[in-house]
Tab-separated table of C-alpha atoms in Angstrom:
chain	number	residue	atom	x	y	z
D	9	MET	CA	-30.093	-98.799	-66.808
D	10	PRO	CA	-33.133	-96.873	-65.452
D	11	LYS	CA	-35.915	-96.500	-68.000
D	12	ILE	CA	-38.681	-94.003	-68.683
D	13	HIS	CA	-41.792	-95.349	-70.385
D	14	LEU	CA	-43.580	-92.526	-72.203
D	15	LEU	CA	-47.261	-93.201	-72.916
D	16	SER	CA	-47.610	-91.054	-76.018
D	17	VAL	CA	-47.656	-90.955	-79.807
D	18	ASP	CA	-45.639	-87.736	-79.983
D	19	ARG	CA	-42.119	-88.540	-81.198
D	20	THR	CA	-41.050	-84.942	-80.692
D	21	LEU	CA	-41.907	-85.145	-76.992
D	22	ALA	CA	-40.075	-88.463	-76.722
D	23	GLN	CA	-36.974	-86.953	-78.302
D	24	ARG	CA	-37.054	-83.909	-75.989
D	25	LEU	CA	-37.263	-86.187	-72.936
D	26	SER	CA	-34.438	-88.345	-74.262
D	27	ASP	CA	-32.227	-85.321	-74.971
D	28	ALA	CA	-32.920	-83.887	-71.511
D	29	MET	CA	-32.075	-87.100	-69.644
D	30	GLY	CA	-28.950	-88.000	-71.622
D	31	GLU	CA	-27.407	-91.404	-72.132
D	32	HIS	CA	-27.757	-92.614	-68.524
D	33	VAL	CA	-31.558	-93.005	-68.786
D	34	SER	CA	-33.364	-94.543	-71.754
D	35	VAL	CA	-36.746	-93.239	-72.935
D	36	GLU	CA	-39.127	-95.692	-74.608
D	37	MET	CA	-42.328	-94.410	-76.237
D	38	VAL	CA	-45.216	-96.893	-75.945
D	39	GLN	CA	-48.967	-96.849	-76.409
D	40	SER	CA	-49.565	-99.406	-73.653
D	41	LEU	CA	-47.647	-100.942	-70.761
D	42	GLU	CA	-49.167	-104.354	-71.382
D	43	HIS	CA	-46.159	-105.783	-73.223
D	44	SER	CA	-43.502	-103.429	-71.850
D	45	ASP	CA	-40.445	-104.596	-69.933
D	46	LEU	CA	-41.005	-103.280	-66.422
D	47	ASP	CA	-38.054	-105.014	-64.775
D	48	GLY	CA	-35.629	-102.758	-62.975
D	49	PRO	CA	-36.122	-99.196	-61.714
D	50	GLY	CA	-37.937	-96.614	-63.804
D	51	ILE	CA	-40.858	-94.208	-64.083
D	52	VAL	CA	-43.853	-93.738	-66.378
D	53	VAL	CA	-44.646	-90.428	-68.069
D	54	ILE	CA	-48.235	-89.970	-69.252
D	55	ASP	CA	-48.694	-87.540	-72.130
D	56	HIS	CA	-52.008	-85.836	-71.298
D	57	ALA	CA	-52.514	-84.992	-74.968
D	58	SER	CA	-52.584	-88.718	-75.774
D	59	VAL	CA	-55.289	-89.563	-73.234
D	60	PRO	CA	-58.589	-90.141	-75.156
D	61	ALA	CA	-61.185	-87.404	-74.706
D	62	ASP	CA	-63.679	-89.862	-73.213
D	63	ARG	CA	-61.284	-90.819	-70.415
D	64	SER	CA	-60.273	-88.799	-67.409
D	65	LEU	CA	-56.669	-88.169	-66.437
D	66	SER	CA	-57.349	-89.756	-63.036
D	67	SER	CA	-58.454	-93.029	-64.619
D	68	ALA	CA	-55.354	-93.063	-66.859
D	69	ILE	CA	-53.101	-92.606	-63.817
D	70	GLY	CA	-55.008	-95.320	-61.943
D	71	GLU	CA	-54.607	-97.759	-64.840
D	72	VAL	CA	-50.851	-97.164	-64.956
D	73	ALA	CA	-50.608	-97.655	-61.176
D	74	GLN	CA	-52.405	-100.981	-61.573
D	75	MET	CA	-50.286	-102.228	-64.490
D	76	ALA	CA	-46.976	-100.959	-63.070
D	77	PRO	CA	-47.361	-101.176	-59.277
D	78	GLY	CA	-44.823	-99.166	-57.329
D	79	ARG	CA	-43.662	-97.204	-60.377
D	80	ALA	CA	-43.745	-93.416	-60.068
D	81	VAL	CA	-45.984	-91.591	-62.549
D	82	VAL	CA	-45.337	-88.141	-64.026
D	83	VAL	CA	-47.931	-86.311	-66.128
D	84	ALA	CA	-46.810	-84.148	-69.070
D	85	THR	CA	-49.558	-81.610	-69.723
D	86	GLU	CA	-50.214	-78.161	-71.164
D	87	ASP	CA	-52.922	-77.540	-68.539
D	88	MET	CA	-50.751	-76.354	-65.681
D	89	TYR	CA	-53.499	-74.558	-63.791
D	90	ALA	CA	-53.882	-75.454	-60.121
D	91	GLY	CA	-56.998	-77.601	-60.476
D	92	GLN	CA	-55.457	-79.849	-63.134
D	93	VAL	CA	-52.208	-80.283	-61.193
D	94	LEU	CA	-54.060	-81.020	-57.950
D	95	GLN	CA	-56.221	-83.609	-59.724
D	96	ALA	CA	-53.149	-85.411	-61.041
D	97	ILE	CA	-51.415	-85.412	-57.656
D	98	ARG	CA	-54.533	-86.676	-55.887
D	99	ALA	CA	-54.822	-89.460	-58.447
D	100	GLY	CA	-51.325	-90.665	-57.559
D	101	ALA	CA	-48.936	-88.749	-59.832
D	102	ALA	CA	-45.520	-88.063	-58.320
D	103	ASP	CA	-45.155	-84.798	-60.269
D	104	VAL	CA	-46.521	-82.786	-63.198
D	105	LEU	CA	-44.347	-81.702	-66.105
D	106	PRO	CA	-45.155	-78.766	-68.420
D	107	ARG	CA	-45.455	-80.354	-71.851
D	108	GLY	CA	-43.491	-77.586	-73.517
D	109	ALA	CA	-40.792	-77.341	-70.836
D	110	GLY	CA	-37.170	-76.862	-71.836
D	111	GLY	CA	-34.449	-79.438	-71.352
D	112	ALA	CA	-33.208	-78.110	-68.007
D	113	GLU	CA	-36.688	-78.117	-66.449
D	114	VAL	CA	-37.493	-81.564	-67.855
D	115	SER	CA	-34.217	-82.953	-66.511
D	116	GLU	CA	-34.735	-81.414	-63.063
D	117	ILE	CA	-38.247	-82.816	-62.616
D	118	LEU	CA	-37.640	-86.279	-64.039
D	119	THR	CA	-34.258	-86.685	-62.326
D	120	ARG	CA	-35.798	-85.808	-58.964
D	121	VAL	CA	-38.546	-88.404	-59.410
D	122	MET	CA	-36.098	-90.975	-60.792
D	123	ASN	CA	-33.710	-90.479	-57.857
D	124	SER	CA	-36.532	-91.049	-55.403
D	125	THR	CA	-37.431	-94.230	-57.281
D	126	LEU	CA	-33.827	-95.460	-57.332
D	127	ALA	CA	-33.389	-94.805	-53.610
D	128	THR	CA	-36.558	-96.650	-52.622
D	129	GLN	CA	-36.944	-99.381	-55.257
D	130	GLY	CA	-33.638	-99.660	-57.116
D	131	ARG	CA	-30.944	-102.195	-56.428
D	132	LEU	CA	-28.829	-100.464	-53.809
D	133	GLY	CA	-25.096	-101.006	-53.502
D	134	ARG	CA	-23.528	-102.643	-50.469
D	135	LEU	CA	-22.884	-100.266	-47.555
D	136	THR	CA	-19.950	-100.649	-45.158
D	137	ILE	CA	-19.641	-98.333	-42.132
D	138	VAL	CA	-16.215	-97.970	-40.510
D	139	LEU	CA	-16.312	-96.564	-36.951
D	140	GLY	CA	-13.628	-95.595	-34.458
D	141	ASN	CA	-11.783	-92.701	-32.849
D	142	ASP	CA	-8.339	-92.660	-34.470
D	143	ARG	CA	-8.597	-90.012	-37.204
D	144	GLU	CA	-5.640	-91.428	-39.100
D	145	ALA	CA	-5.895	-95.205	-38.654
D	146	LEU	CA	-9.666	-95.283	-39.246
D	147	PRO	CA	-9.750	-93.460	-42.615
D	148	MET	CA	-6.557	-95.188	-43.777
D	149	LEU	CA	-8.044	-98.635	-43.207
D	150	ALA	CA	-11.397	-97.550	-44.697
D	151	THR	CA	-9.551	-96.207	-47.754
D	152	ASP	CA	-7.583	-99.418	-48.268
D	153	MET	CA	-10.793	-101.452	-47.960
D	154	ALA	CA	-12.458	-99.225	-50.561
D	155	LEU	CA	-9.397	-99.576	-52.803
D	156	ALA	CA	-9.575	-103.365	-52.472
D	157	TYR	CA	-13.192	-103.336	-53.658
D	158	SER	CA	-12.415	-100.968	-56.516
D	159	LEU	CA	-9.395	-102.948	-57.697
D	160	ASP	CA	-11.637	-106.025	-57.620
D	161	GLN	CA	-13.635	-104.410	-60.450
D	162	THR	CA	-16.442	-103.164	-58.188
D	163	PRO	CA	-17.637	-99.550	-58.756
D	164	THR	CA	-16.831	-98.103	-55.337
D	165	LEU	CA	-17.327	-94.803	-53.533
D	166	LEU	CA	-15.517	-93.789	-50.349
D	167	VAL	CA	-17.214	-91.157	-48.173
D	168	ASP	CA	-14.801	-89.688	-45.601
D	169	PHE	CA	-16.327	-87.748	-42.694
D	170	THR	CA	-12.974	-86.839	-41.096
D	171	LEU	CA	-12.499	-83.236	-39.977
D	172	PRO	CA	-10.980	-80.661	-40.145
D	173	THR	CA	-9.642	-82.074	-43.413
D	174	SER	CA	-10.037	-85.434	-45.073
D	175	THR	CA	-7.368	-88.001	-44.212
D	176	ALA	CA	-8.441	-90.058	-47.240
D	177	GLU	CA	-7.806	-87.058	-49.486
D	178	ALA	CA	-4.205	-86.829	-48.254
D	179	TYR	CA	-3.730	-90.607	-48.262
D	180	LEU	CA	-4.863	-90.846	-51.914
D	181	ASP	CA	-3.024	-87.632	-52.879
D	182	LEU	CA	-6.167	-86.159	-54.439
D	183	LYS	CA	-7.451	-82.617	-54.771
D	184	VAL	CA	-11.089	-82.574	-53.649
D	185	ASP	CA	-13.423	-79.613	-54.226
D	186	TYR	CA	-16.803	-81.383	-53.980
D	187	GLY	CA	-18.111	-82.232	-50.528
D	188	ILE	CA	-21.196	-83.265	-48.596
D	189	ALA	CA	-22.803	-79.796	-48.681
D	190	SER	CA	-22.513	-79.585	-52.487
D	191	ALA	CA	-23.833	-83.123	-52.893
D	192	VAL	CA	-26.849	-82.413	-50.671
D	193	ALA	CA	-27.567	-79.268	-52.689
D	194	ASP	CA	-27.456	-81.390	-55.871
D	195	LEU	CA	-29.772	-84.130	-54.579
D	196	ASP	CA	-32.677	-83.224	-56.866
D	197	ARG	CA	-30.540	-83.409	-60.005
D	198	MET	CA	-27.962	-85.975	-58.983
D	199	ASP	CA	-27.299	-88.761	-61.464
D	200	THR	CA	-24.428	-90.869	-62.780
D	201	SER	CA	-23.228	-88.128	-65.123
D	202	LEU	CA	-23.116	-85.463	-62.403
D	203	LEU	CA	-21.281	-87.778	-60.002
D	204	SER	CA	-18.693	-88.796	-62.587
D	205	ASP	CA	-17.940	-85.115	-63.254
D	206	ALA	CA	-18.075	-83.835	-59.669
D	207	LEU	CA	-16.451	-86.541	-57.549
D	208	ALA	CA	-12.695	-86.802	-57.129
D	209	ARG	CA	-11.392	-90.001	-58.719
D	210	HIS	CA	-8.286	-92.022	-57.973
D	211	GLU	CA	-6.965	-92.884	-61.424
D	212	ALA	CA	-4.867	-95.900	-60.439
D	213	SER	CA	-7.846	-97.734	-58.916
D	214	GLY	CA	-10.989	-96.031	-60.219
D	215	LEU	CA	-12.114	-95.289	-56.638
D	216	SER	CA	-14.389	-92.228	-56.221
D	217	LEU	CA	-14.082	-89.988	-53.142
D	218	LEU	CA	-16.539	-87.665	-51.405
D	219	THR	CA	-15.343	-85.730	-48.332
D	220	PHE	CA	-17.070	-83.995	-45.453
D	221	ASP	CA	-15.316	-80.642	-45.869
D	222	GLY	CA	-15.133	-80.612	-49.688
D	223	GLY	CA	-11.632	-79.153	-49.562
D	224	THR	CA	-12.638	-76.171	-47.384
D	225	GLY	CA	-11.153	-77.420	-44.118
D	226	THR	CA	-14.357	-76.521	-42.257
D	227	GLU	CA	-17.500	-78.383	-41.222
D	228	PRO	CA	-20.297	-77.840	-43.775
D	229	ALA	CA	-23.152	-75.642	-42.551
D	230	GLY	CA	-26.839	-76.324	-43.065
D	231	VAL	CA	-26.500	-80.105	-43.501
D	232	GLY	CA	-28.696	-82.164	-41.189
D	233	PRO	CA	-28.687	-85.886	-40.329
D	234	SER	CA	-31.663	-86.576	-42.610
D	235	ASP	CA	-29.777	-84.927	-45.500
D	236	VAL	CA	-26.829	-87.266	-44.982
D	237	VAL	CA	-29.043	-90.367	-44.750
D	238	GLY	CA	-30.892	-89.426	-47.943
D	239	LEU	CA	-27.622	-88.703	-49.734
D	240	ILE	CA	-26.035	-92.039	-48.779
D	241	GLN	CA	-29.205	-93.838	-49.917
D	242	LEU	CA	-29.034	-92.156	-53.307
D	243	LEU	CA	-25.297	-92.755	-53.668
D	244	ARG	CA	-25.892	-96.464	-53.090
D	245	ALA	CA	-28.156	-96.423	-56.149
D	246	ASN	CA	-25.179	-95.274	-58.229
D	247	PHE	CA	-22.363	-97.447	-56.826
D	248	ALA	CA	-22.085	-101.181	-56.210
D	249	GLN	CA	-20.091	-100.563	-53.012
D	250	VAL	CA	-20.152	-97.546	-50.675
D	251	VAL	CA	-17.649	-97.372	-47.810
D	252	VAL	CA	-18.355	-94.717	-45.186
D	253	SER	CA	-15.461	-93.679	-42.986
D	254	ALA	CA	-17.423	-92.241	-40.051
D	255	GLY	CA	-14.415	-90.189	-38.985
D	256	SER	CA	-15.598	-87.201	-36.970
D	257	LEU	CA	-19.308	-88.061	-36.970
D	258	ARG	CA	-20.621	-88.212	-33.403
D	259	HIS	CA	-24.379	-87.792	-33.927
D	260	GLY	CA	-25.779	-90.923	-32.306
D	261	GLY	CA	-29.047	-90.937	-34.259
D	262	LEU	CA	-27.327	-90.467	-37.620
D	263	LEU	CA	-24.772	-93.222	-36.970
D	264	ARG	CA	-27.515	-95.525	-35.710
D	265	GLU	CA	-29.576	-94.965	-38.879
D	266	LEU	CA	-26.596	-95.541	-41.183
D	267	ALA	CA	-25.643	-98.664	-39.232
D	268	SER	CA	-29.179	-100.032	-39.564
D	269	GLN	CA	-28.828	-99.857	-43.363
D	270	ALA	CA	-25.266	-101.208	-43.529
D	271	GLN	CA	-24.371	-104.759	-44.460
D	272	ALA	CA	-21.112	-104.509	-42.475
D	273	ILE	CA	-20.087	-102.392	-39.465
D	274	GLU	CA	-16.348	-102.332	-38.789
D	275	ILE	CA	-14.960	-101.026	-35.486
D	276	VAL	CA	-11.319	-99.915	-35.760
D	277	CYS	CA	-9.394	-99.856	-32.482
D	278	SER	CA	-5.737	-100.252	-31.484
D	279	GLN	CA	-4.509	-102.297	-28.501
D	280	SER	CA	-4.721	-99.382	-26.097
D	281	ILE	CA	-6.915	-99.202	-23.002
D	282	ARG	CA	-7.640	-95.534	-23.759
D	283	GLU	CA	-8.676	-96.249	-27.361
D	284	LEU	CA	-10.789	-99.179	-26.178
D	285	GLU	CA	-12.621	-96.999	-23.653
D	286	ALA	CA	-13.237	-94.323	-26.312
D	287	CYS	CA	-14.700	-96.941	-28.673
D	288	ARG	CA	-16.890	-98.309	-25.890
D	289	ARG	CA	-18.288	-94.832	-25.211
D	290	LEU	CA	-18.923	-94.293	-28.921
D	291	LEU	CA	-20.880	-97.538	-29.213
D	292	ASP	CA	-22.822	-96.707	-26.042
D	293	LYS	CA	-23.766	-93.348	-27.581
D	294	ILE	CA	-24.939	-94.945	-30.819
D	295	ALA	CA	-26.935	-97.624	-28.949
D	296	LEU	CA	-27.189	-100.045	-31.862
D	297	ASP	CA	-30.094	-102.458	-32.010
D	298	THR	CA	-29.491	-106.208	-31.845
D	299	ALA	CA	-29.684	-106.703	-35.611
D	300	SER	CA	-27.071	-104.010	-36.251
D	301	ALA	CA	-24.833	-105.273	-33.439
D	302	ASN	CA	-24.785	-108.713	-35.055
D	303	ARG	CA	-23.187	-107.160	-38.161
D	304	MET	CA	-20.332	-105.594	-36.185
D	305	ARG	CA	-16.732	-106.726	-36.268
D	306	LEU	CA	-13.705	-105.452	-34.386
D	307	LEU	CA	-10.635	-104.742	-36.538
D	308	VAL	CA	-7.599	-104.492	-34.243
D	309	TRP	CA	-5.328	-101.911	-35.859
D	310	ASP	CA	-1.555	-102.440	-35.570
D	311	TYR	CA	-2.188	-105.890	-34.108
D	312	GLU	CA	0.699	-107.318	-32.088
D	313	PRO	CA	0.213	-110.783	-30.452
D	314	ARG	CA	2.647	-109.948	-27.637
D	315	VAL	CA	0.417	-107.156	-26.295
D	316	LEU	CA	-1.600	-108.631	-23.436
D	317	LEU	CA	-4.727	-106.650	-24.342
D	318	ASP	CA	-5.590	-109.069	-27.120
D	319	GLY	CA	-8.383	-108.867	-29.665
D	320	ARG	CA	-10.695	-111.302	-27.853
D	321	ARG	CA	-10.571	-109.334	-24.594
D	322	MET	CA	-11.193	-106.109	-26.524
D	323	ALA	CA	-14.158	-107.626	-28.377
D	324	ASP	CA	-15.674	-108.814	-25.091
D	325	VAL	CA	-15.459	-105.304	-23.650
D	326	LEU	CA	-17.210	-103.869	-26.738
D	327	GLY	CA	-19.775	-106.655	-26.890
D	328	VAL	CA	-18.638	-107.749	-30.349
D	329	ASP	CA	-18.493	-111.391	-31.426
D	330	ALA	CA	-16.304	-111.169	-34.547
D	331	VAL	CA	-12.730	-109.907	-34.308
D	332	MET	CA	-9.779	-109.762	-36.694
D	333	GLY	CA	-6.253	-108.470	-36.308
D	334	VAL	CA	-4.794	-106.044	-38.865
D	335	PRO	CA	-0.972	-106.098	-38.614
D	336	THR	CA	0.705	-102.877	-39.668
D	337	ASP	CA	4.190	-101.440	-39.932
D	338	ARG	CA	4.021	-98.022	-38.270
D	339	VAL	CA	6.891	-96.615	-40.299
D	340	ARG	CA	5.415	-97.805	-43.597
D	341	ALA	CA	1.966	-96.515	-42.593
D	342	ALA	CA	3.369	-93.081	-41.727
D	343	ASN	CA	5.370	-92.928	-44.955
D	344	ALA	CA	2.343	-94.021	-46.991
D	345	LEU	CA	0.153	-91.281	-45.525
D	346	ASN	CA	2.826	-88.603	-45.866
D	347	ALA	CA	3.665	-89.573	-49.453
D	348	GLY	CA	0.059	-89.979	-50.553
D	349	ARG	CA	0.682	-93.537	-51.718
D	350	PRO	CA	-1.676	-96.038	-49.985
D	351	LEU	CA	-0.310	-99.255	-48.510
D	352	THR	CA	-2.484	-101.074	-51.047
D	353	PHE	CA	0.259	-100.346	-53.594
D	354	ASP	CA	3.154	-101.292	-51.280
D	355	ARG	CA	4.337	-104.788	-52.209
D	356	ASP	CA	6.248	-105.102	-48.934
D	357	SER	CA	3.055	-104.740	-46.851
D	358	ALA	CA	1.781	-108.240	-47.656
D	359	PRO	CA	0.453	-109.170	-44.151
D	360	TYR	CA	-1.514	-105.912	-43.975
D	361	LEU	CA	-2.904	-106.284	-47.506
D	362	LEU	CA	-3.952	-109.886	-46.881
D	363	ALA	CA	-5.811	-108.757	-43.749
D	364	VAL	CA	-7.576	-105.967	-45.682
D	365	ARG	CA	-8.643	-108.365	-48.442
D	366	ARG	CA	-9.841	-110.857	-45.827
D	367	ALA	CA	-11.869	-108.099	-44.156
D	368	CYS	CA	-13.458	-107.326	-47.538
D	369	ASN	CA	-14.065	-111.030	-48.224
D	370	ILE	CA	-11.949	-110.798	-51.387
D	371	ALA	CA	-9.898	-113.849	-52.311
D	372	ALA	CA	-6.156	-113.393	-52.486
D	373	PRO	CA	-4.790	-113.284	-56.040
D	374	VAL	CA	-3.809	-116.725	-57.302
D	375	ARG	CA	-0.173	-117.051	-58.199
D	376	SER	CA	0.727	-118.795	-61.410
D	377	GLY	CA	1.957	-122.222	-60.329
D	378	SER	CA	2.749	-123.535	-56.867
D	379	SER	CA	6.230	-123.929	-55.405
D	380	LEU	CA	5.999	-127.658	-56.166
D	381	ASP	CA	5.278	-126.904	-59.829
D	382	ARG	CA	8.246	-124.553	-59.978
D	383	MET	CA	10.469	-127.206	-58.430
D	384	ARG	CA	9.339	-129.775	-61.003
D	385	ARG	CA	10.080	-127.383	-63.863
D	386	ALA	CA	13.546	-126.676	-62.453
D	387	ILE	CA	14.307	-130.426	-62.216
D	388	LEU	CA	13.114	-130.974	-65.789
D	389	ARG	CA	15.313	-128.150	-67.047
D	390	SER	CA	18.281	-129.655	-65.189
D	391	VAL	CA	17.624	-133.110	-66.704
D	392	GLU	CA	17.308	-131.620	-70.179
D	393	ARG	CA	20.643	-129.830	-69.865
D	394	SER	CA	22.445	-133.002	-68.700
D	395	ALA	CA	20.906	-135.167	-71.482
């Protein structure tokens, strides 16, 4: 849990900060950082009223920066005139907080600083980027991968960039009214509580969903590539696993930046010369660096061994080393999408589900007892009956 260390002796101030931040951030009032637990992400708030008269605010900020390197510092002061604020900022403070500010203002300022800290210094969740051109197969596979992570007890978020409407939204049979534009607008106050209230959630798995259109059916206006990169970075501070279905994204620079941060880059392509050429052009447009290219893998959708355009030939064309086939039943896939019931919950789609779990590096569930054990038990029961 992120922590705020408050250098103060004012319990009333400590309580106001604690009330403003809620249960997701703890506030600890201390007189010194010398024996404080500084592990994990957090910030330090200096109460200006508690700084001795013979010491300057700049020296107090400098001492905190030395004892807690890399930790953001916020100054709570009643002297909000320009000179005082400028002095604090020049000394290294990330922001200045009016000492008598109300809960909403306190929360806005401290959440903004905390989010910046989480995005740059916190333990970020694993990022998987799923690329391709098929606007049904791509988000369906990305959704089932995200479901596999979530059902494996990993807090997971799926971000679907498919337009004009989200395929993942239909596939999960969810009603989504919170999209990328709303999330970008909430960046300064985004925290675990806001996300749990705003994001659509798939009850059967616990998977959270954020869509590009936010239920509007139109591309969000006023959202730039840097906004998306910053948002994904912050979301990774709140989830252990983030799966991004690139869907309709075609901005080469944005995809290249996301890929550079991802631990896995999955390319979804069917055994079609036209789909293969479209994927090749997409990768050429992104122009991934060598390090990112080494994290790529080709997932051959609807894999059929009898098709001569096999996975290895496709991977060679795309310049990808790793390749894996994902067998699908087209009828079951169509029915799953139309019914809003993912293949993850279809017991008769075992080959597909095994491939998805393998792609996610999740071990297959262990069955209770092998066939040999069952045979032994049957023989013993037979012997017991004849005795």
